[in-house]
PDB file of C-alpha atoms in Angstrom:
ATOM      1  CA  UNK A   1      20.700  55.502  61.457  1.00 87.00           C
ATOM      2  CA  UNK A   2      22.280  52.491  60.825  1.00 94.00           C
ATOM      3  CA  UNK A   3      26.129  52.603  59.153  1.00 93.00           C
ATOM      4  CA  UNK A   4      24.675  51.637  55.742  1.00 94.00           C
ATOM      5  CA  UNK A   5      22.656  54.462  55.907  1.00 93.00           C
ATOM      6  CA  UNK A   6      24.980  57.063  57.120  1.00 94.00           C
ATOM      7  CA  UNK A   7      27.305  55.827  53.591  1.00 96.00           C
ATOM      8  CA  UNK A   8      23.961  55.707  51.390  1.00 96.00           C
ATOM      9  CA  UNK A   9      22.860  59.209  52.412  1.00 97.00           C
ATOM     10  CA  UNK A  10      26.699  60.740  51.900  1.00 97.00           C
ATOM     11  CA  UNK A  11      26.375  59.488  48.298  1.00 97.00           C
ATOM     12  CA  UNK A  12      23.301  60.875  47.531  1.00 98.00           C
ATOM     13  CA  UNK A  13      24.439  64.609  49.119  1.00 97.00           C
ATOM     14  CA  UNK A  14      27.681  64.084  47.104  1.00 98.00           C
ATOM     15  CA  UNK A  15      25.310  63.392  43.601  1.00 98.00           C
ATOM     16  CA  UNK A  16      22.730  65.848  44.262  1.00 96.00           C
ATOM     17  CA  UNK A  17      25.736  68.447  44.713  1.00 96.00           C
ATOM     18  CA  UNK A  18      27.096  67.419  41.520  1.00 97.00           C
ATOM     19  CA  UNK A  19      24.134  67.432  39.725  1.00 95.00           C
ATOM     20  CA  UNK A  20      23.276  71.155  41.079  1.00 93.00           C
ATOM     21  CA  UNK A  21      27.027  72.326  40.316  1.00 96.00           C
ATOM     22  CA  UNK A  22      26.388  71.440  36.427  1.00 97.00           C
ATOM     23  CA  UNK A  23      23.340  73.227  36.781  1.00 95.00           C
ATOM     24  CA  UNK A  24      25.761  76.544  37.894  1.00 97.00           C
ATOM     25  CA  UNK A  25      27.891  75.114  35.305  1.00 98.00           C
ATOM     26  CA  UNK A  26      25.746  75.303  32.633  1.00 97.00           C
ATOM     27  CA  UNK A  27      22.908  78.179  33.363  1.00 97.00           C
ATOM     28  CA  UNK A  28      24.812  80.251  35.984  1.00 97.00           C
ATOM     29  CA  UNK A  29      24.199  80.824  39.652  1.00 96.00           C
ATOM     30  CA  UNK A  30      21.408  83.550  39.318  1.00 97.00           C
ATOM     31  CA  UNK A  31      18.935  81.201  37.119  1.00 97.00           C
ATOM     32  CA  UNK A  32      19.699  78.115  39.070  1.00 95.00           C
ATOM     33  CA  UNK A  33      18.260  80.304  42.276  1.00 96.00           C
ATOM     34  CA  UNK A  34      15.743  81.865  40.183  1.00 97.00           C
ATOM     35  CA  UNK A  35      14.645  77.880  39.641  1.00 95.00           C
ATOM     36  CA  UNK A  36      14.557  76.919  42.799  1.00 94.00           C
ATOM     37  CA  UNK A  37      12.836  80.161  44.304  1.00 97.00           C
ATOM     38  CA  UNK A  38      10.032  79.067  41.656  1.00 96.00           C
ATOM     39  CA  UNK A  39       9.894  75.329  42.486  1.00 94.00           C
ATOM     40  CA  UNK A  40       9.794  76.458  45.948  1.00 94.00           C
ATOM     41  CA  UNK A  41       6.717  78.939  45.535  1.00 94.00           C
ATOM     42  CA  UNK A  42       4.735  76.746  43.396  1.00 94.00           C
ATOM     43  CA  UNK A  43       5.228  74.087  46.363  1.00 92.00           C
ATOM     44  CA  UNK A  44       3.678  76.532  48.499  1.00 92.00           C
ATOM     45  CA  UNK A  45       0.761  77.589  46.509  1.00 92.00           C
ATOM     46  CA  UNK A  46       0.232  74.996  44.272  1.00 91.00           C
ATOM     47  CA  UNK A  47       1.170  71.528  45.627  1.00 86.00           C
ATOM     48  CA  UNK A  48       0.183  72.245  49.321  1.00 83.00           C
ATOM     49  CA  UNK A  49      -3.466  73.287  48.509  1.00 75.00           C
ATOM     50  CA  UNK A  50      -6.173  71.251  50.112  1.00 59.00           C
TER      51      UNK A  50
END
């Protein structure tokens, strides 16, 4: 990966973690992971069916 894109990625990482810590923030740890264990079981049996 070129420089550029080593500093671009960082910056995303450092938004999405800001973004997911005023998730915490607001709703609390345990609903933020009940979220994403949701998201992530929909992907499975929803979005990835053929």
């Amino acid at each position: 990966m070129t420089d550029q894109g080593i500093q671009v990625e960082k910056l995303i990482d450092q938004n999405v973690h800001k973004v997911f810590k005023s998730w915490i923030d607001k709703m609390g740890k345990e609903k933020v992971t009940e979220l994403l264990d949701l998201l992530e079981e929909f992907g499975q049996k929803i979005m990835n069916q053929k």
